[in-house]
mmCIF file of C-alpha atoms (C1' of nucleotides) in Angstrom:
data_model
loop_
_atom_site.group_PDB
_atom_site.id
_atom_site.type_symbol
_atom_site.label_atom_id
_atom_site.label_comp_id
_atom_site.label_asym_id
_atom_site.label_seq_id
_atom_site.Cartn_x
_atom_site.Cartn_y
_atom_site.Cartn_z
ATOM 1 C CA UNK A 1 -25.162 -4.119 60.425
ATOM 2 C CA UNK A 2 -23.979 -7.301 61.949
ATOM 3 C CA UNK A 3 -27.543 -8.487 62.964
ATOM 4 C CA UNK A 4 -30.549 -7.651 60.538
ATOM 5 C CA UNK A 5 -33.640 -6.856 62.570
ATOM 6 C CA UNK A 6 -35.053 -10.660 62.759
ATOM 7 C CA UNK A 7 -32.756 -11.219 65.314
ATOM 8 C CA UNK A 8 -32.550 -7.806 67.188
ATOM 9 C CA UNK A 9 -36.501 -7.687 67.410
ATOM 10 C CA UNK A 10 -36.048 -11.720 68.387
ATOM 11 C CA UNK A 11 -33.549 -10.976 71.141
ATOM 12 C CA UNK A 12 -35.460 -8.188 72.518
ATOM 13 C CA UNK A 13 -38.751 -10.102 72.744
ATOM 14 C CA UNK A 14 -36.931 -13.256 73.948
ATOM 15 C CA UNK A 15 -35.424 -10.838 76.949
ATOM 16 C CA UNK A 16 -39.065 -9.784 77.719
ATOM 17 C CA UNK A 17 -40.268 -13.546 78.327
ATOM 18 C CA UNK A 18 -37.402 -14.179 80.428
ATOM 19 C CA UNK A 19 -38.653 -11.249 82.690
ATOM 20 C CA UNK A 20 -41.465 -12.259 82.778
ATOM 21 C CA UNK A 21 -40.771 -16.356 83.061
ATOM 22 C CA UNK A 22 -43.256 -17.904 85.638
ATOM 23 C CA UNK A 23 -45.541 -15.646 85.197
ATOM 24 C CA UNK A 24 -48.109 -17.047 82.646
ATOM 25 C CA UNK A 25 -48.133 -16.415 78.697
ATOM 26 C CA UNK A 26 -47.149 -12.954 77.187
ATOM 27 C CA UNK A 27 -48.942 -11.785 74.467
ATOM 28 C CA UNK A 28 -48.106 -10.507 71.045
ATOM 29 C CA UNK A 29 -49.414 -7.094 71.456
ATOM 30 C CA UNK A 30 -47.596 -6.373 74.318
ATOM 31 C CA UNK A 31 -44.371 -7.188 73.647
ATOM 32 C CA UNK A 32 -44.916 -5.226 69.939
ATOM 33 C CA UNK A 33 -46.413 -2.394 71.452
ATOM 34 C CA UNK A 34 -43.778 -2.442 73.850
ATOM 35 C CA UNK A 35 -40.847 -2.624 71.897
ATOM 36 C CA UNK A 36 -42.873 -0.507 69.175
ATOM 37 C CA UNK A 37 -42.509 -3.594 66.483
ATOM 38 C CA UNK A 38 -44.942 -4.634 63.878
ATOM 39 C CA UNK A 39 -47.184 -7.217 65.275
ATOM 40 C CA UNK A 40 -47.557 -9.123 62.340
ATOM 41 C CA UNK A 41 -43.467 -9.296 61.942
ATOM 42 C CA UNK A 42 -42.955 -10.291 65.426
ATOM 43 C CA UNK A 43 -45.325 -13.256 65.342
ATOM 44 C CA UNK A 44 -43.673 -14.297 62.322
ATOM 45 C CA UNK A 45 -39.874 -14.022 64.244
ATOM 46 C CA UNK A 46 -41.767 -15.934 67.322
ATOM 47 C CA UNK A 47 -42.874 -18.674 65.311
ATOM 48 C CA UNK A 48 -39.516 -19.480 64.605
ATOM 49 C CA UNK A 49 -38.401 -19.777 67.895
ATOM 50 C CA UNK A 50 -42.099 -21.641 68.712
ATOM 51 C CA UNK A 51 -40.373 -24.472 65.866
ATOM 52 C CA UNK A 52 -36.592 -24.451 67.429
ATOM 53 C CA UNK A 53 -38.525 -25.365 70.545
ATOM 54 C CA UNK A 54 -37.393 -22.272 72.960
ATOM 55 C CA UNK A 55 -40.762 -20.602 73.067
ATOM 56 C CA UNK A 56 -44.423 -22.314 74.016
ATOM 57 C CA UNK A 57 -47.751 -20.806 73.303
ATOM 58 C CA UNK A 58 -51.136 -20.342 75.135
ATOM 59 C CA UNK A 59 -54.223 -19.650 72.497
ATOM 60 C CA UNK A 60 -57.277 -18.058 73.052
ATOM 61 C CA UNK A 61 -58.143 -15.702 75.409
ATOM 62 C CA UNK A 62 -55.293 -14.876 77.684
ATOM 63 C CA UNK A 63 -53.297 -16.555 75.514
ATOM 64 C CA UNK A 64 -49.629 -15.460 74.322
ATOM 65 C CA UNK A 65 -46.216 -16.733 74.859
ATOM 66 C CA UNK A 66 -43.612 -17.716 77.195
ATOM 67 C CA UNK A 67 -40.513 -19.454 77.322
ATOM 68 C CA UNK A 68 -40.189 -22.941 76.904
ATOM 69 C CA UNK A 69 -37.615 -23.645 79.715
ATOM 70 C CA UNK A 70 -35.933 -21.839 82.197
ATOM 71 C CA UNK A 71 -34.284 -18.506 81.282
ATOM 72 C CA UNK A 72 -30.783 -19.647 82.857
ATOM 73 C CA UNK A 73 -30.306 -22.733 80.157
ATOM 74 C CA UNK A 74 -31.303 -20.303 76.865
ATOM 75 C CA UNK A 75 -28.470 -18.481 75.304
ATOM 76 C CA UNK A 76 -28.499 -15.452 73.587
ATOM 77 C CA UNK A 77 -26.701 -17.638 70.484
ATOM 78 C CA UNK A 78 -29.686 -19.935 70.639
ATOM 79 C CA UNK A 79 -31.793 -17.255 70.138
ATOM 80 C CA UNK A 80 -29.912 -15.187 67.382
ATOM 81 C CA UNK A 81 -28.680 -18.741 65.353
ATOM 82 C CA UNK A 82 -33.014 -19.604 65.108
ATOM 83 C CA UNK A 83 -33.391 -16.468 63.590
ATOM 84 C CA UNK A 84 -30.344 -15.319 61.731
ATOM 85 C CA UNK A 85 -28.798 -18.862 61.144
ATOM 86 C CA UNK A 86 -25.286 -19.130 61.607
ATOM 87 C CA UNK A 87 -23.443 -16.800 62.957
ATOM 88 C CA UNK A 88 -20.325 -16.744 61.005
ATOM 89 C CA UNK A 89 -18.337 -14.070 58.864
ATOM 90 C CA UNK A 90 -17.669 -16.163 55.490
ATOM 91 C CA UNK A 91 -19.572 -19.211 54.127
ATOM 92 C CA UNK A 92 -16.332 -21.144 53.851
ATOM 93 C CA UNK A 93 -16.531 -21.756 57.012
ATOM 94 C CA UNK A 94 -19.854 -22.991 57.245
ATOM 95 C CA UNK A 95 -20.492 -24.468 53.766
ATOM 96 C CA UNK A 96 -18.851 -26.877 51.862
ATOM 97 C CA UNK A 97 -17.010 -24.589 48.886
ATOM 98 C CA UNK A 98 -14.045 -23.776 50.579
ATOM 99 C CA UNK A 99 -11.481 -26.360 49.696
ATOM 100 C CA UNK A 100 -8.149 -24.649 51.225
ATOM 101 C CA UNK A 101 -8.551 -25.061 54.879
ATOM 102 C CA UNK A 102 -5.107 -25.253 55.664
ATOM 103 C CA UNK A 103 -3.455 -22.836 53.379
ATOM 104 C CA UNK A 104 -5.562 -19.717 53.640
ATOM 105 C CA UNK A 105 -4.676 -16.586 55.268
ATOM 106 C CA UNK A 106 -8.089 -15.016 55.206
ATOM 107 C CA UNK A 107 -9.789 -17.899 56.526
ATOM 108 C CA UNK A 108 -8.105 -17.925 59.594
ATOM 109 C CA UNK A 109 -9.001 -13.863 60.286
ATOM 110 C CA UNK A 110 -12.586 -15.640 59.608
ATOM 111 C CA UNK A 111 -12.359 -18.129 62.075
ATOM 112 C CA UNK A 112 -10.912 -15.943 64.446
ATOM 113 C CA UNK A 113 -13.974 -13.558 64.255
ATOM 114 C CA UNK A 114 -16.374 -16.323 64.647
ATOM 115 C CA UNK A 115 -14.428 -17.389 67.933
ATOM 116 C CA UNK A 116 -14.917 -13.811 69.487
ATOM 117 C CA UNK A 117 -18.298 -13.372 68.427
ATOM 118 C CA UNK A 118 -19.157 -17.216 69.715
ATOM 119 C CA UNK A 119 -17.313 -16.542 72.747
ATOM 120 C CA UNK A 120 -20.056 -13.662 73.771
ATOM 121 C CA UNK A 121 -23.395 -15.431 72.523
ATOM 122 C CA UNK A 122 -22.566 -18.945 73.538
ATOM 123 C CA UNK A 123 -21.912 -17.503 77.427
ATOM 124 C CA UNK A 124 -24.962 -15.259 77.868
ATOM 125 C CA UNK A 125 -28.010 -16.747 79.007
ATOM 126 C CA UNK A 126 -31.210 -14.810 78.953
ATOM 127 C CA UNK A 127 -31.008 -15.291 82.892
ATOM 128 C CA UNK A 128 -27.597 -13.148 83.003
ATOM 129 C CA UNK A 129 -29.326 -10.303 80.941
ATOM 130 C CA UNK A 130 -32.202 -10.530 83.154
ATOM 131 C CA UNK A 131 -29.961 -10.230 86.348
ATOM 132 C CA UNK A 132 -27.831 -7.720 84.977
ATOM 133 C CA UNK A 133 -30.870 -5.943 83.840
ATOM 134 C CA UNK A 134 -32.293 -5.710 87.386
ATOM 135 C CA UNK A 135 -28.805 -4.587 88.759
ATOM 136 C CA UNK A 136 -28.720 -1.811 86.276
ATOM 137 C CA UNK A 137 -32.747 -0.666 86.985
ATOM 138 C CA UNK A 138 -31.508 -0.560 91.158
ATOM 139 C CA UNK A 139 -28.485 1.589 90.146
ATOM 140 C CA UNK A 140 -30.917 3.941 88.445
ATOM 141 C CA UNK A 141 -33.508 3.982 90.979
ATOM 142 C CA UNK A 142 -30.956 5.180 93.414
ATOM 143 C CA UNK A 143 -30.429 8.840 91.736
ATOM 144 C CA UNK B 1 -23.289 -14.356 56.757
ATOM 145 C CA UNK B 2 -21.632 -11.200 58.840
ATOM 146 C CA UNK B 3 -19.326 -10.042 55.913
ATOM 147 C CA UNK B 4 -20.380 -9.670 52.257
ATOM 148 C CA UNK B 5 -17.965 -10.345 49.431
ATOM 149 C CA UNK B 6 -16.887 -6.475 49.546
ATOM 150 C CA UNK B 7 -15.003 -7.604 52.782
ATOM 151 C CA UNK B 8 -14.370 -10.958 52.023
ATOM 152 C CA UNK B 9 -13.107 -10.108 48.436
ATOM 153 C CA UNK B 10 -11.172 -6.983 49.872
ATOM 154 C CA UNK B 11 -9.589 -8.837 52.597
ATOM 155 C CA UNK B 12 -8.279 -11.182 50.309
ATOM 156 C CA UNK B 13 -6.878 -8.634 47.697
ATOM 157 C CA UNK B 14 -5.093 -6.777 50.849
ATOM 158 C CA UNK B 15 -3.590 -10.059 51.862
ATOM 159 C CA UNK B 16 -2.164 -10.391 48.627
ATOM 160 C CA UNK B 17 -0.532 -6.676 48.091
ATOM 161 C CA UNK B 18 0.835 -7.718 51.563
ATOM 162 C CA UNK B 19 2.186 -10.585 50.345
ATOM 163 C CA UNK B 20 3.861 -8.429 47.406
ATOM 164 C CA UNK B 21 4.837 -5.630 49.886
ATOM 165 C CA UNK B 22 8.004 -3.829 48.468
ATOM 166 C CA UNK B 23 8.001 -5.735 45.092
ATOM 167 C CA UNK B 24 5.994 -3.199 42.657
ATOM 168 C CA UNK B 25 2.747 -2.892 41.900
ATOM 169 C CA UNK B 26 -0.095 -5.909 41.309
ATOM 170 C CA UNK B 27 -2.232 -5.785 38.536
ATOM 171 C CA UNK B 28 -6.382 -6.327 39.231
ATOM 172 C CA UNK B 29 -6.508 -8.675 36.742
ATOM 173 C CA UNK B 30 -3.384 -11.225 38.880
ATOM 174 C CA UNK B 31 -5.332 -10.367 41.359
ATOM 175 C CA UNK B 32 -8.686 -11.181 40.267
ATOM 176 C CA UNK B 33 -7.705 -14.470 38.350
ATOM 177 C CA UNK B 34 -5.613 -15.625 41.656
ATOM 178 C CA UNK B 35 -9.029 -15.248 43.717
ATOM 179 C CA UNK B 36 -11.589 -15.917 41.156
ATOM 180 C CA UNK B 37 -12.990 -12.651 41.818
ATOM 181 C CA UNK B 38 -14.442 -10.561 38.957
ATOM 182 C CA UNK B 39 -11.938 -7.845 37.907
ATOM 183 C CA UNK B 40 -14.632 -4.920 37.439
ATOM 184 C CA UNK B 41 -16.308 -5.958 40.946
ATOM 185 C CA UNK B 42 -12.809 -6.333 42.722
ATOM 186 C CA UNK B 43 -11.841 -2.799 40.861
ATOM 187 C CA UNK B 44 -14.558 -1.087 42.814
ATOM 188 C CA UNK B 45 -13.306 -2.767 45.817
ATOM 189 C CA UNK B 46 -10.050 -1.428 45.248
ATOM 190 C CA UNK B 47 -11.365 1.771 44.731
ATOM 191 C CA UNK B 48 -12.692 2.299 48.185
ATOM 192 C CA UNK B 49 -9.706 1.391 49.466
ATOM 193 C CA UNK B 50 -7.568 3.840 47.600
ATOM 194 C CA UNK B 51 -10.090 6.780 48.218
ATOM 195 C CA UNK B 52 -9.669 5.883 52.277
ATOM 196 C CA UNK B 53 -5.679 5.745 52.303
ATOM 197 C CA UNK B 54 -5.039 2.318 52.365
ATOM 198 C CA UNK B 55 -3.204 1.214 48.858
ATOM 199 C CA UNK B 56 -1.659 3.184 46.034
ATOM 200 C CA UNK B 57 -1.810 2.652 42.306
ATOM 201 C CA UNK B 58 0.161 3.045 39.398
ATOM 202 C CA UNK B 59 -1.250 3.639 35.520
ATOM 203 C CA UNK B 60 -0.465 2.323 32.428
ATOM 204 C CA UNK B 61 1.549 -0.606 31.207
ATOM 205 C CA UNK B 62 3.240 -2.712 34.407
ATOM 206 C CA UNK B 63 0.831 -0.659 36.803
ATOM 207 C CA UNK B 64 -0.986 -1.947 39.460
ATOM 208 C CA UNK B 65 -1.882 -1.745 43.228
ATOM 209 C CA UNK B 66 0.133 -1.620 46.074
ATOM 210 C CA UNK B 67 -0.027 -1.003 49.876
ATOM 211 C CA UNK B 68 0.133 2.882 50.784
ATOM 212 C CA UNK B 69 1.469 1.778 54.165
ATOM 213 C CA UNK B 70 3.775 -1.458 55.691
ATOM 214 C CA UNK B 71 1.645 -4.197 56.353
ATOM 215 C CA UNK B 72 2.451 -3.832 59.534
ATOM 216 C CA UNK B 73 0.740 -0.533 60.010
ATOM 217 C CA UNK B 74 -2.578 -1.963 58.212
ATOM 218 C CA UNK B 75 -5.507 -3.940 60.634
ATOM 219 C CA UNK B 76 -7.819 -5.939 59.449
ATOM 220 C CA UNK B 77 -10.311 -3.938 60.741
ATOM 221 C CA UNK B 78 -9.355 -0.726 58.113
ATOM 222 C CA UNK B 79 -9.663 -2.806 55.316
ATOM 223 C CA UNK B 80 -13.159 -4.413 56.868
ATOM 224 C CA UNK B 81 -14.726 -1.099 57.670
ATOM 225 C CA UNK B 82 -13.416 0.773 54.441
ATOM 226 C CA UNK B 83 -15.799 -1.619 52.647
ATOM 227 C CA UNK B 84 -18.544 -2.884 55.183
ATOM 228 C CA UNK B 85 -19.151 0.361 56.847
ATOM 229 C CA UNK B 86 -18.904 0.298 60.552
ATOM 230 C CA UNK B 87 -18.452 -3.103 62.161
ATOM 231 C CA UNK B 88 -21.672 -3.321 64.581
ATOM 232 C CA UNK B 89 -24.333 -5.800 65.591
ATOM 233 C CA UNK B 90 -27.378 -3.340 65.589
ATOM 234 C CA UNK B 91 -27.504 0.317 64.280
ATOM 235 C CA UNK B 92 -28.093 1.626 68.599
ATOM 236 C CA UNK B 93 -24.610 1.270 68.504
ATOM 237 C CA UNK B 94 -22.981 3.329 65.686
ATOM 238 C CA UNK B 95 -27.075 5.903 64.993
ATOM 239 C CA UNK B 96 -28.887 8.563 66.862
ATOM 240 C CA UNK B 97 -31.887 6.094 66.867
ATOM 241 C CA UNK B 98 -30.995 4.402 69.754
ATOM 242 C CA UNK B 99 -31.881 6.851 73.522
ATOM 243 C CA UNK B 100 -32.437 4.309 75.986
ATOM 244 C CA UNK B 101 -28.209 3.538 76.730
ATOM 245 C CA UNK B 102 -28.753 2.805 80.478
ATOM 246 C CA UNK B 103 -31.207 0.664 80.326
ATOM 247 C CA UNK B 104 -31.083 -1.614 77.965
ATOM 248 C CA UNK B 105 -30.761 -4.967 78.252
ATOM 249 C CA UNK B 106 -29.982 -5.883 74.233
ATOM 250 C CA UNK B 107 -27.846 -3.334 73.974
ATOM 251 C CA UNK B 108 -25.724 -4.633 76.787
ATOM 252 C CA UNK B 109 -24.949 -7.969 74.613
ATOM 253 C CA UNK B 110 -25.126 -6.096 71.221
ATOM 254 C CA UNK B 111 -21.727 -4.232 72.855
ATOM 255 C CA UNK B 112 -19.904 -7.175 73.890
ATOM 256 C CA UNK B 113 -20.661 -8.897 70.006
ATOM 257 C CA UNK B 114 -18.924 -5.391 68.546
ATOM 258 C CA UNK B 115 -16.092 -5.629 71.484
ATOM 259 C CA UNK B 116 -15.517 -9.326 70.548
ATOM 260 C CA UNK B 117 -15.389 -8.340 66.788
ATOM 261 C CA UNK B 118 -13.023 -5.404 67.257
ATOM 262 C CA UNK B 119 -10.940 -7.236 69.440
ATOM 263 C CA UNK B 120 -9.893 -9.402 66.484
ATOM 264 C CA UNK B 121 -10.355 -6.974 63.886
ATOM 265 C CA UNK B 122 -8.281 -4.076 65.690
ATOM 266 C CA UNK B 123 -5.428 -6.111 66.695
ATOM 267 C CA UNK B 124 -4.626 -7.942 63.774
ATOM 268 C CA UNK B 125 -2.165 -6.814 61.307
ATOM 269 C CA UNK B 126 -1.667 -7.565 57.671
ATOM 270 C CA UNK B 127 1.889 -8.295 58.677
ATOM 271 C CA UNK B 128 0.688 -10.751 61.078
ATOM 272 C CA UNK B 129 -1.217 -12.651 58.267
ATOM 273 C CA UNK B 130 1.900 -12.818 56.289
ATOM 274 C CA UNK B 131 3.707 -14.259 58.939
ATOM 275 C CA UNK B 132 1.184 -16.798 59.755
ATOM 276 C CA UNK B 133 0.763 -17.356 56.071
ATOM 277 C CA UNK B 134 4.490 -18.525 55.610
ATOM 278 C CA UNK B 135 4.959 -20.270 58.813
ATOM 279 C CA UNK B 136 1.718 -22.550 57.525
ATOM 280 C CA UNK B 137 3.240 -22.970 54.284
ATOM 281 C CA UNK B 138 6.597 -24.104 55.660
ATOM 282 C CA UNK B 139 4.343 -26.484 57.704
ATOM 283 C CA UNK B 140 2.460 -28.056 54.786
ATOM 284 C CA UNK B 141 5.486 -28.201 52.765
ATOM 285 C CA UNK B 142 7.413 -30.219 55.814
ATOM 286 C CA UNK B 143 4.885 -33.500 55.344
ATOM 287 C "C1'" DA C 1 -73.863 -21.040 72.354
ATOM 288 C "C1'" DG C 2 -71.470 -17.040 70.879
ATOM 289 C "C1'" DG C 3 -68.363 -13.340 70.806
ATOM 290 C "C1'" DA C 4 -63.958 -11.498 71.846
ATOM 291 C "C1'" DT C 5 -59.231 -12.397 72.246
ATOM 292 C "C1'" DA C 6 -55.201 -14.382 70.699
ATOM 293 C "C1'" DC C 7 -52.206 -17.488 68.188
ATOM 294 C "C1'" DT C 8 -51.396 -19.909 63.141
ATOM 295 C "C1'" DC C 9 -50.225 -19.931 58.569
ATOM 296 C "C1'" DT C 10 -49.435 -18.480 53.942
ATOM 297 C "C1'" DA C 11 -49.132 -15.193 50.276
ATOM 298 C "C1'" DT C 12 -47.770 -10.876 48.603
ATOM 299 C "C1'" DT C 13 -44.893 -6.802 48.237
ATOM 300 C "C1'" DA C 14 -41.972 -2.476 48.531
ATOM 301 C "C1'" DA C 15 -37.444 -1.187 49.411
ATOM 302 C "C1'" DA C 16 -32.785 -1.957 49.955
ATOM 303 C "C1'" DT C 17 -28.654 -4.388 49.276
ATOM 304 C "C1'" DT C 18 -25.615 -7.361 46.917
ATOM 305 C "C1'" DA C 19 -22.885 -8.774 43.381
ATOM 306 C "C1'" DG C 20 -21.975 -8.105 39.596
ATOM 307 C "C1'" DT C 21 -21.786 -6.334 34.161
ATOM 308 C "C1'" DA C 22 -20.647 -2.983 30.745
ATOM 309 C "C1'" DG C 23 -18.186 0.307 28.571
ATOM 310 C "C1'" DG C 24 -15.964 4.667 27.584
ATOM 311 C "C1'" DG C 25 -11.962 7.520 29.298
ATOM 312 C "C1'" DA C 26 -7.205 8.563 30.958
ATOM 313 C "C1'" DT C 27 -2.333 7.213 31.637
ATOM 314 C "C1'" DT C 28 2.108 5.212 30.671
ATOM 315 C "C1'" DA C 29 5.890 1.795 29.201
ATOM 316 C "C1'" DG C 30 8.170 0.305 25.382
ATOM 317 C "C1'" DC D 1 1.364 4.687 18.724
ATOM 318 C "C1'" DT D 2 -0.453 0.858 20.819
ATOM 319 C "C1'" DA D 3 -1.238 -2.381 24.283
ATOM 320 C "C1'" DA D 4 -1.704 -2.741 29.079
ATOM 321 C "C1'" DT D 5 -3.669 -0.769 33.069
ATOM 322 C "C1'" DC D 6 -6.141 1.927 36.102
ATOM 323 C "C1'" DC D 7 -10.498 5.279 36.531
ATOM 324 C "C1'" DC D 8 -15.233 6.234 36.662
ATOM 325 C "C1'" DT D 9 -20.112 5.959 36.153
ATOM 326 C "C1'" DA D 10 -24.308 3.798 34.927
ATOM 327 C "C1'" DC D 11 -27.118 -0.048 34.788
ATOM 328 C "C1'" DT D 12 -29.173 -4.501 36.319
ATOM 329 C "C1'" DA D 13 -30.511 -9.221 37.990
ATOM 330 C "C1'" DA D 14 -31.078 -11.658 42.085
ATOM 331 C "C1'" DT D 15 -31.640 -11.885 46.789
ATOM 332 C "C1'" DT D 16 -32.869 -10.435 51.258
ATOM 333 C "C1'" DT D 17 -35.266 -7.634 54.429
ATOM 334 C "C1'" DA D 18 -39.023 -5.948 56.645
ATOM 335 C "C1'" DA D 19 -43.003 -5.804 56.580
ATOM 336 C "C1'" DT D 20 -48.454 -6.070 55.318
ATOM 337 C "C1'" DA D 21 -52.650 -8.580 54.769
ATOM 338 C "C1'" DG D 22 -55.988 -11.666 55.704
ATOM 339 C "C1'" DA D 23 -58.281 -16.007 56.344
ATOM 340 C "C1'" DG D 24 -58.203 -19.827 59.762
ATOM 341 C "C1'" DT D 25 -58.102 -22.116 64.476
ATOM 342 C "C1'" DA D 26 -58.272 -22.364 69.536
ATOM 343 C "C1'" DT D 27 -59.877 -20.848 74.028
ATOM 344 C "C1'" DC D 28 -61.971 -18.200 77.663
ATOM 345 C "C1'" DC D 29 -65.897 -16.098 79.582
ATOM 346 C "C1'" DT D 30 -70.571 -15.057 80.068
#
DNA sequence: AGGATACTCTATTAAATTAGTAGGGATTAG
DNA sequence: CTAATCCCTACTAATTTAATAGAGTATCCT
């Protein structure tokens, strides 16, 4: 598995702020119940995103979360790199103990990888999969 | 990090049968020493690989690995998923877990991740790593 | 003011996975 | 027959994952 849950449960509850961006704070036990996560887990994926800056909180009564700017200028790589950290397949290419840049075959099936996986988080905003969402929900309605 | 050492490692080790396609076997411990990888570790490795198809062996003195196939017939992706298990993002994908396929806005992205992955993965060759490998190496040896 | 609701923060933990380590057994070239 | 190799299984230390638990702080509402 590719993502661990920190950033599937993350993504997921990221997607339900976005639906409901504009519309006052979310809280906790909603999205958990709704998504049928631990409560206590979630918070602790939220807070993460609360610290990167992408999320904002209301406390007290009423209180819960929302996002901290507009769903159209969050991407789903934002989202997955504040909870999973980098997204790449080999820690030569993020760290420093690869010393063979040039001359390595396997490194450049790495790289490669990284591109195609960049190429799909780093072009989806939360606003696309709320669109696309909404397009797929009319479709169904239909039958 | 996406891949573990068990594809990392693996990759490598494929690369360098590749390399020695049509010239005998090569022994774990050239192998191992070459890469820095542990020989009992990369053994196991090798192991899987040989179980699923992909690389022969030959005992006793002078023995050693080889590809069971041209290099050209072998993807990255066989020798990936022979030791990672199944390439995808979250388990909705590949398990039974998962019963909400139409509508689902995560699972939406989690497809494109796997489709960028295999697109690489699938459609590059061991071959085509060997080519790539010398054509760098001429480069490098040019300046 | 006071209680209920909701986020905040830190510590602990059970389970799984990773990345080996270890060692005895079987096979074969020379 | 022996040294070089692969074969196989068991064990383990370290790390990560996926929570669980609970005490603390802020806010709304009456």
């Amino acid at each position: 598995m590719i993502l661990s849950t920190k950033g599937r449960y993350g993504l997921k509850a990221a997607f339900e702020l976005a639906l409901n961006y504009g519309d006052g704070p979310v809280s906790l036990k909603t999205i958990s119940s709704k998504y049928n996560i631990s409560e206590n887990y979630l918070e602790q994926l939220l807070a993460k995103l609360r610290k990167q800056g992408y999320i904002e909180t209301v406390r007290g009564v009423n209180g819960g979360y929302m996002l901290a700017r507009k769903p159209e200028e969050i991407t789903v790589g934002m989202i997955l790199r504040a909870l999973e950290g980098e997204m790449t397949p080999s820690e030569c290419l993020s760290g420093e103990t690869c010393t063979r840049e040039l001359v390595c075959a396997t490194r450049v099936i790495f790289e490669q990888i990284e591109m195609g996986i960049n190429n799909v988080i780093d072009n989806t905003y939360l606003g696309d999969m709320v669109k696309q969402n909404s397009k797929v929900m009319r479709e169904v309605a239909k039958q």
